[in-house]
PDB file of C-alpha atoms in Angstrom:
ATOM      1  CA  ALA A  81      -6.095   7.221 -17.711  1.00  0.00           C
ATOM      2  CA  GLN A  82      -8.339   9.342 -15.593  1.00  0.00           C
ATOM      3  CA  ARG A  83     -11.138  11.210 -16.721  1.00  0.00           C
ATOM      4  CA  VAL A  84     -14.340  12.524 -14.415  1.00  0.00           C
ATOM      5  CA  THR A  85     -17.523  13.749 -15.817  1.00  0.00           C
ATOM      6  CA  GLN A  86     -19.997  16.176 -14.263  1.00  0.00           C
ATOM      7  CA  PRO A  87     -22.285  16.385 -17.313  1.00  0.00           C
ATOM      8  CA  GLU A  88     -24.383  19.339 -15.785  1.00  0.00           C
ATOM      9  CA  LYS A  89     -22.735  22.603 -15.023  1.00  0.00           C
ATOM     10  CA  LEU A  90     -25.591  24.180 -13.447  1.00  0.00           C
ATOM     11  CA  LEU A  91     -28.188  22.565 -11.418  1.00  0.00           C
ATOM     12  CA  SER A  92     -31.015  24.991  -9.757  1.00  0.00           C
ATOM     13  CA  VAL A  93     -33.432  23.464  -7.088  1.00  0.00           C
ATOM     14  CA  PHE A  94     -35.946  24.634  -4.806  1.00  0.00           C
ATOM     15  CA  LYS A  95     -35.371  24.833  -1.258  1.00  0.00           C
ATOM     16  CA  GLY A  96     -36.542  21.128   0.181  1.00  0.00           C
ATOM     17  CA  ALA A  97     -36.569  19.194  -3.421  1.00  0.00           C
ATOM     18  CA  PRO A  98     -34.328  16.491  -3.525  1.00  0.00           C
ATOM     19  CA  VAL A  99     -30.735  17.228  -5.325  1.00  0.00           C
ATOM     20  CA  GLU A 100     -29.072  14.701  -7.204  1.00  0.00           C
ATOM     21  CA  LEU A 101     -25.072  15.972  -9.101  1.00  0.00           C
ATOM     22  CA  LYS A 102     -24.533  13.334 -11.563  1.00  0.00           C
ATOM     23  CA  CYS A 103     -20.128  12.486 -11.841  1.00  0.00           C
ATOM     24  CA  ASN A 104     -19.188   9.734 -13.819  1.00  0.00           C
ATOM     25  CA  TYR A 105     -15.805   8.128 -14.097  1.00  0.00           C
ATOM     26  CA  SER A 106     -13.149   6.087 -16.141  1.00  0.00           C
ATOM     27  CA  TYR A 107     -10.617   4.472 -14.529  1.00  0.00           C
ATOM     28  CA  SER A 108      -8.955   0.945 -15.520  1.00  0.00           C
ATOM     29  CA  GLY A 109      -7.834   0.322 -12.168  1.00  0.00           C
ATOM     30  CA  SER A 110      -9.212   0.098  -8.548  1.00  0.00           C
ATOM     31  CA  PRO A 111     -10.416   4.280  -8.184  1.00  0.00           C
ATOM     32  CA  GLU A 112     -11.322   5.946  -4.817  1.00  0.00           C
ATOM     33  CA  LEU A 113     -14.051   9.138  -5.479  1.00  0.00           C
ATOM     34  CA  PHE A 114     -14.303  12.339  -3.716  1.00  0.00           C
ATOM     35  CA  TRP A 115     -16.597  15.153  -4.136  1.00  0.00           C
ATOM     36  CA  TYR A 116     -15.639  18.548  -2.686  1.00  0.00           C
ATOM     37  CA  VAL A 117     -17.440  21.347  -2.378  1.00  0.00           C
ATOM     38  CA  GLN A 118     -15.877  25.246  -2.696  1.00  0.00           C
ATOM     39  CA  TYR A 119     -18.604  27.440  -1.635  1.00  0.00           C
ATOM     40  CA  SER A 120     -18.008  31.437  -3.264  1.00  0.00           C
ATOM     41  CA  ARG A 121     -14.474  32.362  -3.136  1.00  0.00           C
ATOM     42  CA  GLN A 122     -13.305  29.716  -0.429  1.00  0.00           C
ATOM     43  CA  ARG A 123     -11.105  26.863  -0.457  1.00  0.00           C
ATOM     44  CA  LEU A 124     -12.539  23.795  -1.310  1.00  0.00           C
ATOM     45  CA  GLN A 125     -13.690  21.355   1.029  1.00  0.00           C
ATOM     46  CA  LEU A 126     -13.957  17.683   1.109  1.00  0.00           C
ATOM     47  CA  LEU A 127     -17.528  16.703   1.696  1.00  0.00           C
ATOM     48  CA  LEU A 128     -17.423  12.873   1.836  1.00  0.00           C
ATOM     49  CA  ARG A 129     -15.273  10.005   0.018  1.00  0.00           C
ATOM     50  CA  HIS A 130     -16.752   6.912  -1.513  1.00  0.00           C
ATOM     51  CA  ILE A 131     -14.930   4.442   0.876  1.00  0.00           C
ATOM     52  CA  SER A 132     -15.813   6.018   4.067  1.00  0.00           C
ATOM     53  CA  ARG A 133     -19.686   5.585   2.863  1.00  0.00           C
ATOM     54  CA  GLU A 134     -20.730   8.375   4.962  1.00  0.00           C
ATOM     55  CA  SER A 135     -23.250  11.335   5.372  1.00  0.00           C
ATOM     56  CA  ILE A 136     -22.503  14.470   5.390  1.00  0.00           C
ATOM     57  CA  LYS A 137     -24.631  17.468   5.772  1.00  0.00           C
ATOM     58  CA  GLY A 138     -26.951  15.249   4.496  1.00  0.00           C
ATOM     59  CA  PHE A 139     -25.593  14.696   1.563  1.00  0.00           C
ATOM     60  CA  THR A 140     -24.066  10.778   0.291  1.00  0.00           C
ATOM     61  CA  ALA A 141     -23.083   9.074  -3.023  1.00  0.00           C
ATOM     62  CA  ASP A 142     -22.644   5.308  -3.588  1.00  0.00           C
ATOM     63  CA  LEU A 143     -19.973   3.890  -5.856  1.00  0.00           C
ATOM     64  CA  ASN A 144     -22.029   1.975  -8.000  1.00  0.00           C
ATOM     65  CA  LYS A 145     -19.040  -0.096 -10.455  1.00  0.00           C
ATOM     66  CA  GLY A 146     -21.244  -1.188 -12.730  1.00  0.00           C
ATOM     67  CA  GLU A 147     -21.790   2.308 -14.262  1.00  0.00           C
ATOM     68  CA  THR A 148     -19.047   3.966 -13.158  1.00  0.00           C
ATOM     69  CA  SER A 149     -20.767   6.389 -11.347  1.00  0.00           C
ATOM     70  CA  PHE A 150     -20.490   8.165  -8.078  1.00  0.00           C
ATOM     71  CA  HIS A 151     -23.712  10.224  -7.935  1.00  0.00           C
ATOM     72  CA  LEU A 152     -24.020  12.690  -4.896  1.00  0.00           C
ATOM     73  CA  LYS A 153     -27.302  12.845  -3.306  1.00  0.00           C
ATOM     74  CA  LYS A 154     -29.604  14.621  -0.341  1.00  0.00           C
ATOM     75  CA  PRO A 155     -33.385  14.425  -0.022  1.00  0.00           C
ATOM     76  CA  PHE A 156     -33.918  17.968   1.042  1.00  0.00           C
ATOM     77  CA  ALA A 157     -31.810  20.900  -0.354  1.00  0.00           C
ATOM     78  CA  GLN A 158     -31.122  23.274   1.890  1.00  0.00           C
ATOM     79  CA  GLU A 159     -30.277  27.362   1.000  1.00  0.00           C
ATOM     80  CA  GLU A 160     -26.874  26.953   2.288  1.00  0.00           C
ATOM     81  CA  ASP A 161     -25.893  23.879  -0.220  1.00  0.00           C
ATOM     82  CA  SER A 162     -26.384  26.216  -2.760  1.00  0.00           C
ATOM     83  CA  ALA A 163     -21.609  26.180  -3.811  1.00  0.00           C
ATOM     84  CA  MET A 164     -19.828  24.541  -6.981  1.00  0.00           C
ATOM     85  CA  TYR A 165     -19.609  20.721  -6.163  1.00  0.00           C
ATOM     86  CA  TYR A 166     -16.381  18.673  -7.740  1.00  0.00           C
ATOM     87  CA  CYS A 167     -16.323  15.032  -8.344  1.00  0.00           C
ATOM     88  CA  ALA A 168     -12.621  13.963  -7.634  1.00  0.00           C
ATOM     89  CA  LEU A 169     -11.186  10.474  -8.461  1.00  0.00           C
ATOM     90  CA  LYS A 170      -7.747   9.496  -7.212  1.00  0.00           C
ATOM     91  CA  GLY A 171      -6.250   6.107  -8.794  1.00  0.00           C
ATOM     92  CA  ASP A 172      -4.424   3.708  -7.692  1.00  0.00           C
ATOM     93  CA  VAL A 173      -0.822   3.289  -6.555  1.00  0.00           C
ATOM     94  CA  LEU A 174      -0.469   0.533  -9.206  1.00  0.00           C
ATOM     95  CA  THR A 175      -0.845   2.284 -12.346  1.00  0.00           C
ATOM     96  CA  GLY A 176       0.932   5.593 -10.757  1.00  0.00           C
ATOM     97  CA  GLY A 177      -2.501   7.626 -10.549  1.00  0.00           C
ATOM     98  CA  GLY A 178      -2.042   7.413  -7.089  1.00  0.00           C
ATOM     99  CA  ASN A 179      -0.012  10.564  -6.570  1.00  0.00           C
ATOM    100  CA  LYS A 180      -2.884  12.776  -7.804  1.00  0.00           C
ATOM    101  CA  LEU A 181      -6.391  13.754  -8.349  1.00  0.00           C
ATOM    102  CA  THR A 182      -8.178  14.238 -11.513  1.00  0.00           C
ATOM    103  CA  PHE A 183     -11.386  16.563 -11.252  1.00  0.00           C
ATOM    104  CA  GLY A 184     -14.502  16.508 -12.689  1.00  0.00           C
ATOM    105  CA  THR A 185     -15.496  20.299 -14.215  1.00  0.00           C
ATOM    106  CA  GLY A 186     -17.527  20.704 -11.861  1.00  0.00           C
ATOM    107  CA  THR A 187     -21.794  21.463 -10.792  1.00  0.00           C
ATOM    108  CA  GLN A 188     -23.011  24.656  -9.720  1.00  0.00           C
ATOM    109  CA  LEU A 189     -25.332  24.200  -7.061  1.00  0.00           C
ATOM    110  CA  LYS A 190     -28.486  27.018  -7.027  1.00  0.00           C
ATOM    111  CA  VAL A 191     -30.972  26.211  -3.840  1.00  0.00           C
ATOM    112  CA  GLU A 192     -33.661  28.347  -4.228  1.00  0.00           C
ATOM    113  CA  LEU A 193     -36.457  29.723  -1.787  1.00  0.00           C
TER     114      LEU A 193
ATOM    115  CA  ASP B 867      -4.771  27.336  12.914  1.00  0.00           C
ATOM    116  CA  THR B 868      -5.077  26.862   9.366  1.00  0.00           C
ATOM    117  CA  ALA B 869      -3.837  23.789   7.900  1.00  0.00           C
ATOM    118  CA  VAL B 870      -2.579  24.869   4.018  1.00  0.00           C
ATOM    119  CA  SER B 871      -2.177  28.351   4.134  1.00  0.00           C
ATOM    120  CA  GLN B 872      -1.011  30.457   0.960  1.00  0.00           C
ATOM    121  CA  THR B 873       0.191  33.510   0.415  1.00  0.00           C
ATOM    122  CA  PRO B 874      -1.092  36.185  -1.189  1.00  0.00           C
ATOM    123  CA  LYS B 875      -4.806  35.520  -1.590  1.00  0.00           C
ATOM    124  CA  TYR B 876      -4.955  38.284  -4.146  1.00  0.00           C
ATOM    125  CA  LEU B 877      -2.440  38.975  -6.782  1.00  0.00           C
ATOM    126  CA  VAL B 878      -2.456  41.384  -9.116  1.00  0.00           C
ATOM    127  CA  THR B 879       0.439  42.049 -11.630  1.00  0.00           C
ATOM    128  CA  GLN B 880       1.122  43.464 -15.060  1.00  0.00           C
ATOM    129  CA  MET B 881       2.136  40.856 -17.976  1.00  0.00           C
ATOM    130  CA  GLY B 882       6.079  40.072 -18.107  1.00  0.00           C
ATOM    131  CA  ASN B 883       6.696  40.739 -14.369  1.00  0.00           C
ATOM    132  CA  ASP B 884       7.906  37.484 -12.491  1.00  0.00           C
ATOM    133  CA  LYS B 885       6.008  36.541  -9.395  1.00  0.00           C
ATOM    134  CA  SER B 886       5.978  33.909  -6.610  1.00  0.00           C
ATOM    135  CA  ILE B 887       3.355  32.448  -4.223  1.00  0.00           C
ATOM    136  CA  LYS B 888       4.157  30.761  -1.136  1.00  0.00           C
ATOM    137  CA  CYS B 889       2.557  27.108   0.563  1.00  0.00           C
ATOM    138  CA  GLU B 890       3.016  25.710   3.764  1.00  0.00           C
ATOM    139  CA  GLN B 891       1.340  22.734   5.666  1.00  0.00           C
ATOM    140  CA  ASN B 892       1.243  22.415   9.415  1.00  0.00           C
ATOM    141  CA  LEU B 893      -0.064  19.194   8.682  1.00  0.00           C
ATOM    142  CA  GLY B 894       3.242  17.056   8.724  1.00  0.00           C
ATOM    143  CA  HIS B 895       2.308  15.587   5.287  1.00  0.00           C
ATOM    144  CA  ASP B 896       4.818  14.690   3.311  1.00  0.00           C
ATOM    145  CA  THR B 897       2.968  15.214  -0.424  1.00  0.00           C
ATOM    146  CA  MET B 898       2.258  18.423  -1.600  1.00  0.00           C
ATOM    147  CA  TYR B 899       0.285  19.915  -4.859  1.00  0.00           C
ATOM    148  CA  TRP B 900      -0.529  22.764  -6.595  1.00  0.00           C
ATOM    149  CA  TYR B 901      -3.643  23.163  -8.688  1.00  0.00           C
ATOM    150  CA  LYS B 902      -5.174  25.520 -10.762  1.00  0.00           C
ATOM    151  CA  GLN B 903      -9.022  26.475 -11.518  1.00  0.00           C
ATOM    152  CA  ASP B 904      -8.888  28.673 -14.538  1.00  0.00           C
ATOM    153  CA  SER B 905     -11.798  30.942 -15.303  1.00  0.00           C
ATOM    154  CA  LYS B 906     -13.941  28.533 -16.484  1.00  0.00           C
ATOM    155  CA  LYS B 907     -13.511  26.419 -12.597  1.00  0.00           C
ATOM    156  CA  PHE B 908     -11.553  23.926 -14.221  1.00  0.00           C
ATOM    157  CA  LEU B 909      -9.041  22.267 -12.101  1.00  0.00           C
ATOM    158  CA  LYS B 910      -6.257  20.328 -13.023  1.00  0.00           C
ATOM    159  CA  ILE B 911      -2.839  19.645 -10.983  1.00  0.00           C
ATOM    160  CA  MET B 912       0.148  20.745 -11.908  1.00  0.00           C
ATOM    161  CA  PHE B 913       2.731  19.508  -9.876  1.00  0.00           C
ATOM    162  CA  SER B 914       3.310  17.404  -7.286  1.00  0.00           C
ATOM    163  CA  TYR B 915       5.954  16.691  -4.509  1.00  0.00           C
ATOM    164  CA  ASN B 916       6.807  14.235  -1.849  1.00  0.00           C
ATOM    165  CA  ASN B 917       8.595  14.856   0.697  1.00  0.00           C
ATOM    166  CA  LYS B 918      10.550  18.014  -1.764  1.00  0.00           C
ATOM    167  CA  GLU B 919      11.340  15.554  -4.392  1.00  0.00           C
ATOM    168  CA  LEU B 920       8.979  16.475  -7.862  1.00  0.00           C
ATOM    169  CA  ILE B 921       6.689  13.378  -9.068  1.00  0.00           C
ATOM    170  CA  ILE B 922       4.455  15.204 -10.858  1.00  0.00           C
ATOM    171  CA  ASN B 923       4.759  17.508 -13.840  1.00  0.00           C
ATOM    172  CA  GLU B 924       2.021  17.845 -15.735  1.00  0.00           C
ATOM    173  CA  THR B 925       2.473  19.868 -19.067  1.00  0.00           C
ATOM    174  CA  VAL B 926       3.181  23.115 -17.513  1.00  0.00           C
ATOM    175  CA  PRO B 927       4.898  25.939 -19.272  1.00  0.00           C
ATOM    176  CA  ASN B 928       8.350  26.411 -18.116  1.00  0.00           C
ATOM    177  CA  ARG B 929       7.471  29.431 -16.952  1.00  0.00           C
ATOM    178  CA  PHE B 930       6.313  27.830 -13.448  1.00  0.00           C
ATOM    179  CA  SER B 931       8.976  26.194 -11.461  1.00  0.00           C
ATOM    180  CA  PRO B 932       8.303  24.740  -8.301  1.00  0.00           C
ATOM    181  CA  LYS B 933      10.095  24.892  -5.406  1.00  0.00           C
ATOM    182  CA  SER B 934       9.727  22.958  -1.872  1.00  0.00           C
ATOM    183  CA  PRO B 935      13.378  23.974   0.717  1.00  0.00           C
ATOM    184  CA  ASP B 936      11.273  21.040   2.992  1.00  0.00           C
ATOM    185  CA  LYS B 937       8.243  19.280   2.867  1.00  0.00           C
ATOM    186  CA  ALA B 938       6.432  21.463   4.506  1.00  0.00           C
ATOM    187  CA  HIS B 939       6.671  24.452   2.106  1.00  0.00           C
ATOM    188  CA  LEU B 940       5.967  23.989  -2.109  1.00  0.00           C
ATOM    189  CA  ASN B 941       6.660  27.827  -3.225  1.00  0.00           C
ATOM    190  CA  LEU B 942       5.473  28.540  -7.225  1.00  0.00           C
ATOM    191  CA  HIS B 943       7.700  30.922  -8.784  1.00  0.00           C
ATOM    192  CA  ILE B 944       5.967  32.295 -12.074  1.00  0.00           C
ATOM    193  CA  ASN B 945       7.995  33.795 -14.738  1.00  0.00           C
ATOM    194  CA  SER B 946       7.300  36.613 -17.089  1.00  0.00           C
ATOM    195  CA  LEU B 947       3.731  36.115 -16.500  1.00  0.00           C
ATOM    196  CA  GLU B 948       1.069  36.451 -19.916  1.00  0.00           C
ATOM    197  CA  LEU B 949      -2.791  37.078 -19.566  1.00  0.00           C
ATOM    198  CA  GLY B 950      -3.549  33.155 -19.600  1.00  0.00           C
ATOM    199  CA  ASP B 951      -2.146  32.615 -16.176  1.00  0.00           C
ATOM    200  CA  SER B 952      -4.522  34.463 -14.210  1.00  0.00           C
ATOM    201  CA  ALA B 953      -6.514  32.140 -12.569  1.00  0.00           C
ATOM    202  CA  VAL B 954      -7.057  30.965  -8.833  1.00  0.00           C
ATOM    203  CA  TYR B 955      -3.857  28.035  -7.717  1.00  0.00           C
ATOM    204  CA  PHE B 956      -4.796  26.302  -4.946  1.00  0.00           C
ATOM    205  CA  CYS B 957      -2.080  24.697  -2.763  1.00  0.00           C
ATOM    206  CA  ALA B 958      -2.979  21.194  -1.625  1.00  0.00           C
ATOM    207  CA  SER B 959      -1.417  18.847   0.574  1.00  0.00           C
ATOM    208  CA  SER B 960      -1.551  15.103   1.815  1.00  0.00           C
ATOM    209  CA  GLN B 961      -0.168  12.251   3.931  1.00  0.00           C
ATOM    210  CA  THR B 962       1.360  10.743   1.442  1.00  0.00           C
ATOM    211  CA  PRO B 963       1.170  10.567  -2.586  1.00  0.00           C
ATOM    212  CA  GLY B 964      -1.270   7.061  -2.669  1.00  0.00           C
ATOM    213  CA  GLY B 965      -2.694   4.813  -0.405  1.00  0.00           C
ATOM    214  CA  ALA B 966      -6.140   4.369  -0.060  1.00  0.00           C
ATOM    215  CA  GLY B 967      -8.282   6.683   1.760  1.00  0.00           C
ATOM    216  CA  ASN B 968      -5.581   9.435   1.541  1.00  0.00           C
ATOM    217  CA  THR B 969      -7.579  12.474   1.962  1.00  0.00           C
ATOM    218  CA  ILE B 970      -5.944  16.092   0.357  1.00  0.00           C
ATOM    219  CA  TYR B 971      -6.518  18.559   1.622  1.00  0.00           C
ATOM    220  CA  PHE B 972      -6.390  22.285   0.467  1.00  0.00           C
ATOM    221  CA  GLY B 973      -5.874  25.778   0.854  1.00  0.00           C
ATOM    222  CA  GLU B 974      -7.930  29.373   0.480  1.00  0.00           C
ATOM    223  CA  GLY B 975      -6.400  29.867  -2.945  1.00  0.00           C
ATOM    224  CA  SER B 976      -4.372  32.146  -4.449  1.00  0.00           C
ATOM    225  CA  TRP B 977      -6.221  34.760  -6.906  1.00  0.00           C
ATOM    226  CA  LEU B 978      -3.556  35.735  -9.877  1.00  0.00           C
ATOM    227  CA  THR B 979      -5.091  38.402 -12.028  1.00  0.00           C
ATOM    228  CA  VAL B 980      -2.647  39.744 -14.949  1.00  0.00           C
ATOM    229  CA  VAL B 981      -3.129  42.663 -16.603  1.00  0.00           C
TER     230      VAL B 981
END
């Protein structure tokens, strides 16, 4: 079974402070991990995915298979980063998990001035 | 150009009514999905279609019936609406059901309120 855990419902940081949104997963095959962001009353947007190893809006995330984690990080938070962040896992086709995203429960990031 | 579009964006209706939410994607994708986001912001997949064929049907009441007239459209029909159906329903699409690097794109969501 695919499972994604985001332990923090709410994370509040000051502008300019570092941000780390935690994500742990459970999956027996080879997962793909994603971070999606949802700004207030808007659609879910893909922020980044582990296979791209990219940095978007200053955010990075590294897949740590040993710790089964995919934490989202940004060195200096900006006010416009305030949003809901979802970690998501897509399983591999061999185990039948390639057809859907399993989401974590989300972390609301609030950046304060 | 809106990639995945849903209508209506907001819907307020009474218990017991039947309603539909429509979704269209212009990305040329083969696979479409319906996700539900409840009041606690939990997101969960409901259905997935690949080329008009149902491939995922999670534990969803029979009152929910998806219909895919073609691979660019996936509509969600809900019968006998209940208070607990109040949620945001997101349509999404991807190129193929599986495969590495296959990104899922979401619509703007349809806010359903049952009173």
